[in-house]
Amino acid sequence: MSEQASPPALQVAGLTRSYGRKQVVRDLDLRVEPGDIYGFLGPNGAGKTTTMRMILGLIRSDSGTVSIFGESDPVAARRHLGGIVESPRFYPYLSGRDNLRVLAAYGPPVAPSRIDELLSLVSLGDRGRDQVKTYSLGMKQRLGIAQALLTSPKLLMLDEPVNGLDPAGMKQVRDLIRTLRDEEGLTVFVSSHLLRDVEALCDRIGIIQDGRKIIEGRTAELVEDGETLEDAFLRHTAPAAGGQIR
Ligand code: ATP
């Protein structure tokens, strides 16, 4: 009997979405392999957040399919999935730990020990009992990642997770993403405009523009000799169509 190849962590096929008359995601195909840190790139307004919201089931697609670890039934597929696409919101007067306990109560049961485990995983072990209103932006972002991990997903989607963070905060989130992949075995799908970060962090990359995929592949293969990822990004995204980097 031939061995069956393991299914992709995420397979998106023909995903399409319009707002009014404007098609903002057009017939999009993406493929993320298990264990990838996948960088999802594109100029402002390219359709990245809209795509991630569809994958997470927060908005509907007009057409297309999303399959996660081989599951295409939306309920079954999303059991494997966690993510944050907006700045996470917390109760400011509750501790980080109590916020996670409250959020955990909305889903399947989570052991209290898991909450402490998650707090220490996101380097908030020593601040978990402090009120969230005393947290820095970076700490709130990491608490948001802990929240996304409450259901023990296999695929984690993060929309611009380092946006607005200072260099130390960015490094902590970058290191956390690596730890999640290397030590927790997660597949991570991350959108960002910080191309130097993406180049250092992501094994594979997909670039979209005007809702369409321009290119997808291994980071090392998309970047030509002597080029940076920023050079490659600018080469692939036409300035006339708004190919700018924030
Ligand atoms: P950025 O890098 O700036 O965050 P993005 O690639 O995430 O951009 P989206 O936020 O997905 O892009 O937006 C894609 C297009 O869809 C944009 O033209 C945006 O104005 C439009 N759009 C997004 N959300 C809505 C909405 N709720 N109603 C109408 N248009 C929307």
PDB file of C-alpha atoms and ligand atoms in Angstrom:
ATOM      1  CA  MET A   1       0.000   0.000   0.000  1.00  0.00           C
ATOM      2  CA  SER A   2       1.382   3.425  -0.879  1.00  0.00           C
ATOM      3  CA  GLU A   3       1.964   5.834   1.983  1.00  0.00           C
ATOM      4  CA  GLN A   4      -0.426   8.768   1.972  1.00  0.00           C
ATOM      5  CA  ALA A   5       1.182  12.211   1.965  1.00  0.00           C
ATOM      6  CA  SER A   6       0.113  14.341   4.913  1.00  0.00           C
ATOM      7  CA  PRO A   7      -2.393  17.026   3.938  1.00  0.00           C
ATOM      8  CA  PRO A   8      -1.344  20.670   3.859  1.00  0.00           C
ATOM      9  CA  ALA A   9      -1.850  22.639   7.060  1.00  0.00           C
ATOM     10  CA  LEU A  10      -3.890  25.118   5.030  1.00  0.00           C
ATOM     11  CA  GLN A  11      -5.179  24.909   1.509  1.00  0.00           C
ATOM     12  CA  VAL A  12      -7.177  27.768   0.086  1.00  0.00           C
ATOM     13  CA  ALA A  13      -8.686  27.351  -3.369  1.00  0.00           C
ATOM     14  CA  GLY A  14     -10.529  29.895  -5.461  1.00  0.00           C
ATOM     15  CA  LEU A  15     -11.285  32.156  -2.494  1.00  0.00           C
ATOM     16  CA  THR A  16     -13.202  35.246  -3.614  1.00  0.00           C
ATOM     17  CA  ARG A  17     -14.840  38.110  -1.772  1.00  0.00           C
ATOM     18  CA  SER A  18     -16.379  41.422  -2.810  1.00  0.00           C
ATOM     19  CA  TYR A  19     -17.394  44.469  -0.830  1.00  0.00           C
ATOM     20  CA  GLY A  20     -20.156  46.086  -2.833  1.00  0.00           C
ATOM     21  CA  ARG A  21     -18.968  46.045  -6.422  1.00  0.00           C
ATOM     22  CA  LYS A  22     -15.319  45.804  -5.529  1.00  0.00           C
ATOM     23  CA  GLN A  23     -13.702  42.392  -5.611  1.00  0.00           C
ATOM     24  CA  VAL A  24     -11.058  42.549  -2.895  1.00  0.00           C
ATOM     25  CA  VAL A  25      -9.988  38.878  -2.941  1.00  0.00           C
ATOM     26  CA  ARG A  26      -9.975  37.191  -6.326  1.00  0.00           C
ATOM     27  CA  ASP A  27      -9.790  33.488  -6.993  1.00  0.00           C
ATOM     28  CA  LEU A  28      -7.034  33.061  -4.428  1.00  0.00           C
ATOM     29  CA  ASP A  29      -5.125  29.807  -3.976  1.00  0.00           C
ATOM     30  CA  LEU A  30      -2.694  29.378  -1.067  1.00  0.00           C
ATOM     31  CA  ARG A  31      -0.907  26.380   0.377  1.00  0.00           C
ATOM     32  CA  VAL A  32       0.815  26.176   3.734  1.00  0.00           C
ATOM     33  CA  GLU A  33       2.726  23.045   4.700  1.00  0.00           C
ATOM     34  CA  PRO A  34       2.696  21.620   8.242  1.00  0.00           C
ATOM     35  CA  GLY A  35       5.505  23.156  10.298  1.00  0.00           C
ATOM     36  CA  ASP A  36       5.841  26.228   8.077  1.00  0.00           C
ATOM     37  CA  ILE A  37       6.149  29.732   9.343  1.00  0.00           C
ATOM     38  CA  TYR A  38       4.382  31.243   6.338  1.00  0.00           C
ATOM     39  CA  GLY A  39       4.643  34.970   5.618  1.00  0.00           C
ATOM     40  CA  PHE A  40       1.593  36.532   3.975  1.00  0.00           C
ATOM     41  CA  LEU A  41       2.602  39.744   2.254  1.00  0.00           C
ATOM     42  CA  GLY A  42       1.071  42.407   0.076  1.00  0.00           C
ATOM     43  CA  PRO A  43       0.786  46.173  -0.238  1.00  0.00           C
ATOM     44  CA  ASN A  44      -1.778  48.096   1.839  1.00  0.00           C
ATOM     45  CA  GLY A  45      -5.277  47.140   0.767  1.00  0.00           C
ATOM     46  CA  ALA A  46      -4.114  43.975  -1.047  1.00  0.00           C
ATOM     47  CA  GLY A  47      -6.703  41.856   0.758  1.00  0.00           C
ATOM     48  CA  LYS A  48      -4.610  40.137   3.432  1.00  0.00           C
ATOM     49  CA  THR A  49      -6.866  40.849   6.423  1.00  0.00           C
ATOM     50  CA  THR A  50      -9.974  40.012   4.388  1.00  0.00           C
ATOM     51  CA  THR A  51      -8.400  36.686   3.400  1.00  0.00           C
ATOM     52  CA  MET A  52      -7.446  35.888   6.990  1.00  0.00           C
ATOM     53  CA  ARG A  53     -10.905  36.797   8.232  1.00  0.00           C
ATOM     54  CA  MET A  54     -12.422  34.381   5.699  1.00  0.00           C
ATOM     55  CA  ILE A  55     -10.026  31.600   6.684  1.00  0.00           C
ATOM     56  CA  LEU A  56     -10.862  32.147  10.359  1.00  0.00           C
ATOM     57  CA  GLY A  57     -14.574  32.088   9.542  1.00  0.00           C
ATOM     58  CA  LEU A  58     -15.143  35.644  10.781  1.00  0.00           C
ATOM     59  CA  ILE A  59     -16.640  36.682   7.438  1.00  0.00           C
ATOM     60  CA  ARG A  60     -18.071  34.669   4.597  1.00  0.00           C
ATOM     61  CA  SER A  61     -16.430  34.145   1.249  1.00  0.00           C
ATOM     62  CA  ASP A  62     -18.434  34.575  -1.958  1.00  0.00           C
ATOM     63  CA  SER A  63     -16.839  31.410  -3.288  1.00  0.00           C
ATOM     64  CA  GLY A  64     -13.892  29.131  -2.772  1.00  0.00           C
ATOM     65  CA  THR A  65     -12.814  26.538  -0.236  1.00  0.00           C
ATOM     66  CA  VAL A  66     -10.638  26.473   2.853  1.00  0.00           C
ATOM     67  CA  SER A  67      -9.245  23.233   4.117  1.00  0.00           C
ATOM     68  CA  ILE A  68      -7.199  22.884   7.291  1.00  0.00           C
ATOM     69  CA  PHE A  69      -5.146  19.740   7.867  1.00  0.00           C
ATOM     70  CA  GLY A  70      -7.328  18.034   5.306  1.00  0.00           C
ATOM     71  CA  GLU A  71     -10.652  19.079   6.891  1.00  0.00           C
ATOM     72  CA  SER A  72     -12.872  21.168   4.667  1.00  0.00           C
ATOM     73  CA  ASP A  73     -16.015  21.073   6.794  1.00  0.00           C
ATOM     74  CA  PRO A  74     -15.929  24.574   8.335  1.00  0.00           C
ATOM     75  CA  VAL A  75     -16.664  23.449  11.891  1.00  0.00           C
ATOM     76  CA  ALA A  76     -14.204  20.549  11.850  1.00  0.00           C
ATOM     77  CA  ALA A  77     -11.539  22.588  10.048  1.00  0.00           C
ATOM     78  CA  ARG A  78     -11.670  25.477  12.477  1.00  0.00           C
ATOM     79  CA  ARG A  79     -11.100  23.195  15.438  1.00  0.00           C
ATOM     80  CA  HIS A  80      -7.471  23.128  14.288  1.00  0.00           C
ATOM     81  CA  LEU A  81      -7.287  26.877  13.933  1.00  0.00           C
ATOM     82  CA  GLY A  82      -6.592  29.808  16.235  1.00  0.00           C
ATOM     83  CA  GLY A  83      -5.732  33.359  15.473  1.00  0.00           C
ATOM     84  CA  ILE A  84      -5.866  37.061  16.030  1.00  0.00           C
ATOM     85  CA  VAL A  85      -6.725  39.462  13.241  1.00  0.00           C
ATOM     86  CA  GLU A  86      -7.450  42.526  15.303  1.00  0.00           C
ATOM     87  CA  SER A  87      -5.855  43.989  18.404  1.00  0.00           C
ATOM     88  CA  PRO A  88      -7.006  41.653  21.131  1.00  0.00           C
ATOM     89  CA  ARG A  89      -9.420  43.193  23.646  1.00  0.00           C
ATOM     90  CA  PHE A  90      -9.250  42.388  27.318  1.00  0.00           C
ATOM     91  CA  TYR A  91     -10.925  43.456  30.543  1.00  0.00           C
ATOM     92  CA  PRO A  92      -8.413  46.050  31.792  1.00  0.00           C
ATOM     93  CA  TYR A  93      -9.204  45.590  35.496  1.00  0.00           C
ATOM     94  CA  LEU A  94      -8.832  41.815  35.415  1.00  0.00           C
ATOM     95  CA  SER A  95      -5.455  40.108  35.495  1.00  0.00           C
ATOM     96  CA  GLY A  96      -4.062  38.468  32.370  1.00  0.00           C
ATOM     97  CA  ARG A  97      -4.751  35.119  33.985  1.00  0.00           C
ATOM     98  CA  ASP A  98      -8.377  35.975  34.800  1.00  0.00           C
ATOM     99  CA  ASN A  99      -8.895  37.318  31.279  1.00  0.00           C
ATOM    100  CA  LEU A 100      -7.769  33.968  29.905  1.00  0.00           C
ATOM    101  CA  ARG A 101     -10.047  32.155  32.375  1.00  0.00           C
ATOM    102  CA  VAL A 102     -13.033  34.247  31.261  1.00  0.00           C
ATOM    103  CA  LEU A 103     -12.234  33.716  27.578  1.00  0.00           C
ATOM    104  CA  ALA A 104     -11.678  29.991  28.127  1.00  0.00           C
ATOM    105  CA  ALA A 105     -15.174  29.712  29.567  1.00  0.00           C
ATOM    106  CA  TYR A 106     -16.619  30.419  26.084  1.00  0.00           C
ATOM    107  CA  GLY A 107     -15.082  27.309  24.546  1.00  0.00           C
ATOM    108  CA  PRO A 108     -14.356  23.689  25.376  1.00  0.00           C
ATOM    109  CA  PRO A 109     -13.058  23.145  28.938  1.00  0.00           C
ATOM    110  CA  VAL A 110      -9.478  24.282  29.551  1.00  0.00           C
ATOM    111  CA  ALA A 111      -7.546  23.039  32.606  1.00  0.00           C
ATOM    112  CA  PRO A 112      -6.336  25.826  34.932  1.00  0.00           C
ATOM    113  CA  SER A 113      -2.825  24.376  34.556  1.00  0.00           C
ATOM    114  CA  ARG A 114      -3.066  24.990  30.790  1.00  0.00           C
ATOM    115  CA  ILE A 115      -3.693  28.687  31.457  1.00  0.00           C
ATOM    116  CA  ASP A 116      -0.544  28.915  33.579  1.00  0.00           C
ATOM    117  CA  GLU A 117       1.357  26.948  30.945  1.00  0.00           C
ATOM    118  CA  LEU A 118       0.232  29.401  28.255  1.00  0.00           C
ATOM    119  CA  LEU A 119       1.139  32.424  30.365  1.00  0.00           C
ATOM    120  CA  SER A 120       4.633  31.099  30.824  1.00  0.00           C
ATOM    121  CA  LEU A 121       4.886  30.145  27.119  1.00  0.00           C
ATOM    122  CA  VAL A 122       4.211  33.784  26.153  1.00  0.00           C
ATOM    123  CA  SER A 123       6.649  35.002  28.855  1.00  0.00           C
ATOM    124  CA  LEU A 124       3.921  36.392  31.101  1.00  0.00           C
ATOM    125  CA  GLY A 125       4.372  33.836  33.854  1.00  0.00           C
ATOM    126  CA  ASP A 126       5.512  36.484  36.325  1.00  0.00           C
ATOM    127  CA  ARG A 127       2.914  39.103  35.307  1.00  0.00           C
ATOM    128  CA  GLY A 128      -0.141  36.871  34.915  1.00  0.00           C
ATOM    129  CA  ARG A 129      -1.672  38.069  38.181  1.00  0.00           C
ATOM    130  CA  ASP A 130      -1.311  41.777  37.335  1.00  0.00           C
ATOM    131  CA  GLN A 131      -4.164  43.786  35.860  1.00  0.00           C
ATOM    132  CA  VAL A 132      -4.062  44.004  32.075  1.00  0.00           C
ATOM    133  CA  LYS A 133      -4.259  47.799  32.297  1.00  0.00           C
ATOM    134  CA  THR A 134      -0.671  47.719  33.566  1.00  0.00           C
ATOM    135  CA  TYR A 135       0.541  45.740  30.506  1.00  0.00           C
ATOM    136  CA  SER A 136       2.590  47.179  27.651  1.00  0.00           C
ATOM    137  CA  LEU A 137       1.316  46.782  24.082  1.00  0.00           C
ATOM    138  CA  GLY A 138       3.767  43.924  23.565  1.00  0.00           C
ATOM    139  CA  MET A 139       2.477  42.141  26.666  1.00  0.00           C
ATOM    140  CA  LYS A 140      -1.128  42.547  25.461  1.00  0.00           C
ATOM    141  CA  GLN A 141      -0.125  41.175  22.075  1.00  0.00           C
ATOM    142  CA  ARG A 142       1.465  38.138  23.733  1.00  0.00           C
ATOM    143  CA  LEU A 143      -1.602  37.681  25.935  1.00  0.00           C
ATOM    144  CA  GLY A 144      -3.625  37.757  22.688  1.00  0.00           C
ATOM    145  CA  ILE A 145      -1.467  34.955  21.325  1.00  0.00           C
ATOM    146  CA  ALA A 146      -2.056  32.993  24.557  1.00  0.00           C
ATOM    147  CA  GLN A 147      -5.784  33.541  24.025  1.00  0.00           C
ATOM    148  CA  ALA A 148      -5.540  32.196  20.472  1.00  0.00           C
ATOM    149  CA  LEU A 149      -3.770  29.122  21.861  1.00  0.00           C
ATOM    150  CA  LEU A 150      -6.450  28.312  24.456  1.00  0.00           C
ATOM    151  CA  THR A 151      -8.072  25.758  22.175  1.00  0.00           C
ATOM    152  CA  SER A 152      -4.697  24.145  21.350  1.00  0.00           C
ATOM    153  CA  PRO A 153      -4.837  24.848  17.606  1.00  0.00           C
ATOM    154  CA  LYS A 154      -2.408  23.262  15.134  1.00  0.00           C
ATOM    155  CA  LEU A 155      -2.465  26.301  12.861  1.00  0.00           C
ATOM    156  CA  LEU A 156      -2.093  29.809  14.265  1.00  0.00           C
ATOM    157  CA  MET A 157      -2.929  32.891  12.165  1.00  0.00           C
ATOM    158  CA  LEU A 158      -1.557  36.261  13.204  1.00  0.00           C
ATOM    159  CA  ASP A 159      -2.355  39.496  11.366  1.00  0.00           C
ATOM    160  CA  GLU A 160       0.527  41.952  11.736  1.00  0.00           C
ATOM    161  CA  PRO A 161       1.439  40.729  15.235  1.00  0.00           C
ATOM    162  CA  VAL A 162       4.380  43.106  15.685  1.00  0.00           C
ATOM    163  CA  ASN A 163       2.593  46.207  14.438  1.00  0.00           C
ATOM    164  CA  GLY A 164       3.234  49.149  16.768  1.00  0.00           C
ATOM    165  CA  LEU A 165       5.672  47.280  19.009  1.00  0.00           C
ATOM    166  CA  ASP A 166       9.083  48.618  19.970  1.00  0.00           C
ATOM    167  CA  PRO A 167      12.173  46.640  18.893  1.00  0.00           C
ATOM    168  CA  ALA A 168      12.294  44.623  22.129  1.00  0.00           C
ATOM    169  CA  GLY A 169       8.564  43.849  21.870  1.00  0.00           C
ATOM    170  CA  MET A 170       8.975  42.791  18.232  1.00  0.00           C
ATOM    171  CA  LYS A 171      11.828  40.483  19.124  1.00  0.00           C
ATOM    172  CA  GLN A 172       9.773  38.858  21.881  1.00  0.00           C
ATOM    173  CA  VAL A 173       6.908  38.141  19.481  1.00  0.00           C
ATOM    174  CA  ARG A 174       9.314  36.875  16.797  1.00  0.00           C
ATOM    175  CA  ASP A 175      11.018  34.589  19.316  1.00  0.00           C
ATOM    176  CA  LEU A 176       7.613  33.402  20.515  1.00  0.00           C
ATOM    177  CA  ILE A 177       6.552  32.506  16.965  1.00  0.00           C
ATOM    178  CA  ARG A 178       9.759  30.478  16.548  1.00  0.00           C
ATOM    179  CA  THR A 179       9.183  28.732  19.884  1.00  0.00           C
ATOM    180  CA  LEU A 180       5.610  27.894  18.935  1.00  0.00           C
ATOM    181  CA  ARG A 181       6.791  26.246  15.758  1.00  0.00           C
ATOM    182  CA  ASP A 182       9.990  24.626  17.039  1.00  0.00           C
ATOM    183  CA  GLU A 183       8.835  23.487  20.479  1.00  0.00           C
ATOM    184  CA  GLU A 184       5.040  23.318  20.276  1.00  0.00           C
ATOM    185  CA  GLY A 185       4.903  21.990  16.700  1.00  0.00           C
ATOM    186  CA  LEU A 186       2.521  24.678  15.448  1.00  0.00           C
ATOM    187  CA  THR A 187       2.218  25.895  11.894  1.00  0.00           C
ATOM    188  CA  VAL A 188       2.128  29.694  11.843  1.00  0.00           C
ATOM    189  CA  PHE A 189       0.614  31.943   9.172  1.00  0.00           C
ATOM    190  CA  VAL A 190       1.641  35.542   9.712  1.00  0.00           C
ATOM    191  CA  SER A 191       0.995  38.738   7.788  1.00  0.00           C
ATOM    192  CA  SER A 192       3.437  41.600   8.058  1.00  0.00           C
ATOM    193  CA  HIS A 193       4.878  44.593   6.283  1.00  0.00           C
ATOM    194  CA  LEU A 194       8.206  44.207   8.047  1.00  0.00           C
ATOM    195  CA  LEU A 195      10.058  42.424   5.329  1.00  0.00           C
ATOM    196  CA  ARG A 196      13.375  42.069   7.124  1.00  0.00           C
ATOM    197  CA  ASP A 197      11.575  40.276   9.920  1.00  0.00           C
ATOM    198  CA  VAL A 198       9.652  38.112   7.511  1.00  0.00           C
ATOM    199  CA  GLU A 199      12.819  37.195   5.631  1.00  0.00           C
ATOM    200  CA  ALA A 200      14.477  36.086   8.875  1.00  0.00           C
ATOM    201  CA  LEU A 201      11.417  34.274  10.229  1.00  0.00           C
ATOM    202  CA  CYS A 202       9.426  32.723   7.404  1.00  0.00           C
ATOM    203  CA  ASP A 203      10.265  29.525   5.506  1.00  0.00           C
ATOM    204  CA  ARG A 204       7.680  30.196   2.847  1.00  0.00           C
ATOM    205  CA  ILE A 205       5.964  33.302   1.577  1.00  0.00           C
ATOM    206  CA  GLY A 206       2.880  34.239  -0.397  1.00  0.00           C
ATOM    207  CA  ILE A 207       2.538  37.715  -1.909  1.00  0.00           C
ATOM    208  CA  ILE A 208      -0.834  39.076  -2.973  1.00  0.00           C
ATOM    209  CA  GLN A 209      -1.767  42.294  -4.711  1.00  0.00           C
ATOM    210  CA  ASP A 210      -5.218  43.592  -5.610  1.00  0.00           C
ATOM    211  CA  GLY A 211      -6.636  40.407  -4.098  1.00  0.00           C
ATOM    212  CA  ARG A 212      -4.672  38.120  -6.425  1.00  0.00           C
ATOM    213  CA  LYS A 213      -1.747  35.891  -5.672  1.00  0.00           C
ATOM    214  CA  ILE A 214       1.419  37.111  -7.323  1.00  0.00           C
ATOM    215  CA  ILE A 215       3.846  34.504  -6.117  1.00  0.00           C
ATOM    216  CA  GLU A 216       4.217  31.803  -3.477  1.00  0.00           C
ATOM    217  CA  GLY A 217       7.216  29.686  -2.535  1.00  0.00           C
ATOM    218  CA  ARG A 218      10.207  29.158  -0.324  1.00  0.00           C
ATOM    219  CA  THR A 219      11.667  32.441   0.891  1.00  0.00           C
ATOM    220  CA  ALA A 220      15.158  31.455  -0.219  1.00  0.00           C
ATOM    221  CA  GLU A 221      13.899  30.688  -3.730  1.00  0.00           C
ATOM    222  CA  LEU A 222      11.911  33.917  -4.149  1.00  0.00           C
ATOM    223  CA  VAL A 223      14.864  36.095  -3.221  1.00  0.00           C
ATOM    224  CA  GLU A 224      17.491  36.188  -5.965  1.00  0.00           C
ATOM    225  CA  ASP A 225      21.237  36.387  -5.350  1.00  0.00           C
ATOM    226  CA  GLY A 226      22.251  39.766  -3.954  1.00  0.00           C
ATOM    227  CA  GLU A 227      18.619  40.718  -3.276  1.00  0.00           C
ATOM    228  CA  THR A 228      16.778  41.264  -0.033  1.00  0.00           C
ATOM    229  CA  LEU A 229      13.162  40.209   0.397  1.00  0.00           C
ATOM    230  CA  GLU A 230      12.276  43.891   0.168  1.00  0.00           C
ATOM    231  CA  ASP A 231      13.917  44.054  -3.289  1.00  0.00           C
ATOM    232  CA  ALA A 232      12.040  40.917  -4.365  1.00  0.00           C
ATOM    233  CA  PHE A 233       8.753  42.274  -2.976  1.00  0.00           C
ATOM    234  CA  LEU A 234       9.167  45.547  -4.881  1.00  0.00           C
ATOM    235  CA  ARG A 235      10.115  43.644  -8.038  1.00  0.00           C
ATOM    236  CA  HIS A 236       6.921  41.591  -7.830  1.00  0.00           C
ATOM    237  CA  THR A 237       4.463  44.319  -6.796  1.00  0.00           C
ATOM    238  CA  ALA A 238       4.062  47.090  -9.365  1.00  0.00           C
ATOM    239  CA  PRO A 239       4.354  50.601  -7.860  1.00  0.00           C
ATOM    240  CA  ALA A 240       1.556  51.766 -10.155  1.00  0.00           C
ATOM    241  CA  ALA A 241      -0.798  49.457  -8.289  1.00  0.00           C
ATOM    242  CA  GLY A 242       0.230  50.854  -4.922  1.00  0.00           C
ATOM    243  CA  GLY A 243       3.167  48.604  -4.175  1.00  0.00           C
ATOM    244  CA  GLN A 244       4.387  50.387  -1.102  1.00  0.00           C
ATOM    245  CA  ILE A 245       5.643  49.200   2.193  1.00  0.00           C
ATOM    246  CA  ARG A 246       4.465  50.817   5.355  1.00  0.00           C
TER     247      ARG A 246
HETATM  248  P1  ATP B   1      -3.333  46.516   5.049  1.00  0.00           P
HETATM  249  O1  ATP B   1      -1.983  46.000   4.710  1.00  0.00           O
HETATM  250  O2  ATP B   1      -3.441  47.974   4.802  1.00  0.00           O
HETATM  251  O3  ATP B   1      -3.828  46.090   6.404  1.00  0.00           O
HETATM  252  P2  ATP B   1      -4.862  44.417   3.700  1.00  0.00           P
HETATM  253  O4  ATP B   1      -4.014  43.751   2.673  1.00  0.00           O
HETATM  254  O5  ATP B   1      -5.059  43.707   4.993  1.00  0.00           O
HETATM  255  O6  ATP B   1      -4.339  45.900   3.950  1.00  0.00           O
HETATM  256  P3  ATP B   1      -7.746  44.469   3.574  1.00  0.00           P
HETATM  257  O7  ATP B   1      -7.890  45.122   4.904  1.00  0.00           O
HETATM  258  O8  ATP B   1      -8.100  43.044   3.448  1.00  0.00           O
HETATM  259  O9  ATP B   1      -6.262  44.688   3.001  1.00  0.00           O
HETATM  260  O10 ATP B   1      -8.606  45.326   2.559  1.00  0.00           O
HETATM  261  C1  ATP B   1      -8.723  44.964   1.178  1.00  0.00           C
HETATM  262  C2  ATP B   1      -9.684  45.931   0.500  1.00  0.00           C
HETATM  263  O11 ATP B   1     -10.991  45.714   1.009  1.00  0.00           O
HETATM  264  C3  ATP B   1      -9.349  47.396   0.761  1.00  0.00           C
HETATM  265  O12 ATP B   1      -9.638  48.115  -0.436  1.00  0.00           O
HETATM  266  C4  ATP B   1     -10.317  47.778   1.846  1.00  0.00           C
HETATM  267  O13 ATP B   1     -10.642  49.144   1.764  1.00  0.00           O
HETATM  268  C5  ATP B   1     -11.526  46.900   1.515  1.00  0.00           C
HETATM  269  N1  ATP B   1     -12.313  46.556   2.707  1.00  0.00           N
HETATM  270  C6  ATP B   1     -11.878  45.870   3.781  1.00  0.00           C
HETATM  271  N2  ATP B   1     -12.854  45.699   4.686  1.00  0.00           N
HETATM  272  C7  ATP B   1     -13.949  46.302   4.164  1.00  0.00           C
HETATM  273  C8  ATP B   1     -15.305  46.481   4.617  1.00  0.00           C
HETATM  274  N3  ATP B   1     -15.720  45.973   5.785  1.00  0.00           N
HETATM  275  N4  ATP B   1     -16.151  47.148   3.811  1.00  0.00           N
HETATM  276  C9  ATP B   1     -15.740  47.630   2.614  1.00  0.00           C
HETATM  277  N5  ATP B   1     -14.495  47.501   2.138  1.00  0.00           N
HETATM  278  C10 ATP B   1     -13.607  46.851   2.892  1.00  0.00           C
END
